[in-house]
Amino acid sequence: MAAGTMRRVQLMLLLQLCPGILTLAVRSLDEGVLRIAVPERREVYNNGKIYDITHLITPEMSKWGTADGMGQVVTVIDSIKNGPALVVDVPRDSNISAKVMKSLQISKGVHRVLFRTLNTDRKLMYQTEFDSNYVGIVKDGAQWIVENTDIKLVGIDFLSIATYDDAVPTHQALLRTREIVVVEGLKLEDIEAGIYDLHCLPIKVLGAHGTPTRCILME
Ligand SMILES: *[C@@H]1O[C@H](CO)[C@@H](O)[C@H](O)[C@H]1NC(C)=O
């Protein structure tokens, strides 16, 4: 389906499930609530087809030992973003602002970007105590991504894509488009900047706004 096509669809939202759990964008089941643009989805990359062999969990699905099925649990999401991704090192002396984004000179046509930041150097994911001083995208950086790039997936190496201070406006700017997927809590310490094939396979859960996901990079 072409980008920009309008369809009755679910809202793409991102939720941090709880501290320490990775999140991914998922669509809720509120059919008819919103009319939103649906991003293009592909299943063939580099001449290889990806088969999704995970069942969508639905209320009608059979549940062990009962006649009534699963009932209203959670909603499932499409197999998410798989394909080429750019890992970039961002300047260590700044959060990810419009100015920083501009300086990274990410070409049009790049759809997935994973930001390797000071968070990796500081090993924040290995600290027990939460540190609100982490690096993330600030509001004008998020706005810049939306307005000036083709990026549809952003990943980062700590618990939130947004800085602590801009948590709300950054998420709003990124998620308002219903096209951008956010992946958080990535382990990038051994990864060099460059292009990889990214595969993130979230759990298919009905109605959830985010799920844990297993992400891999292939060289
Ligand atoms: C990023 O922003 C946070 C506040 O949200 C701040 O504590 C932190 O020092 C900033 N990091 C850098 C590298 O500027």
Coordinates of C-alpha atoms in Angstrom, one line a residue, residues 30 32 37 51 71 85 88 101 124 135 153 170:
D30 CA -9.5 1.0 17.8
G32 CA -12.6 3.5 13.0
A37 CA -1.7 7.3 6.7
Y51 CA 7.7 -15.5 6.3
G71 CA -11.2 -13.3 25.2
A85 CA 19.3 0.2 8.9
V88 CA 25.1 6.3 13.5
M101 CA 20.3 15.7 12.9
L124 CA 23.7 3.2 31.3
V135 CA 20.9 11.2 25.9
L153 CA 12.2 3.7 12.5
T170 CA 9.4 14.2 21.4

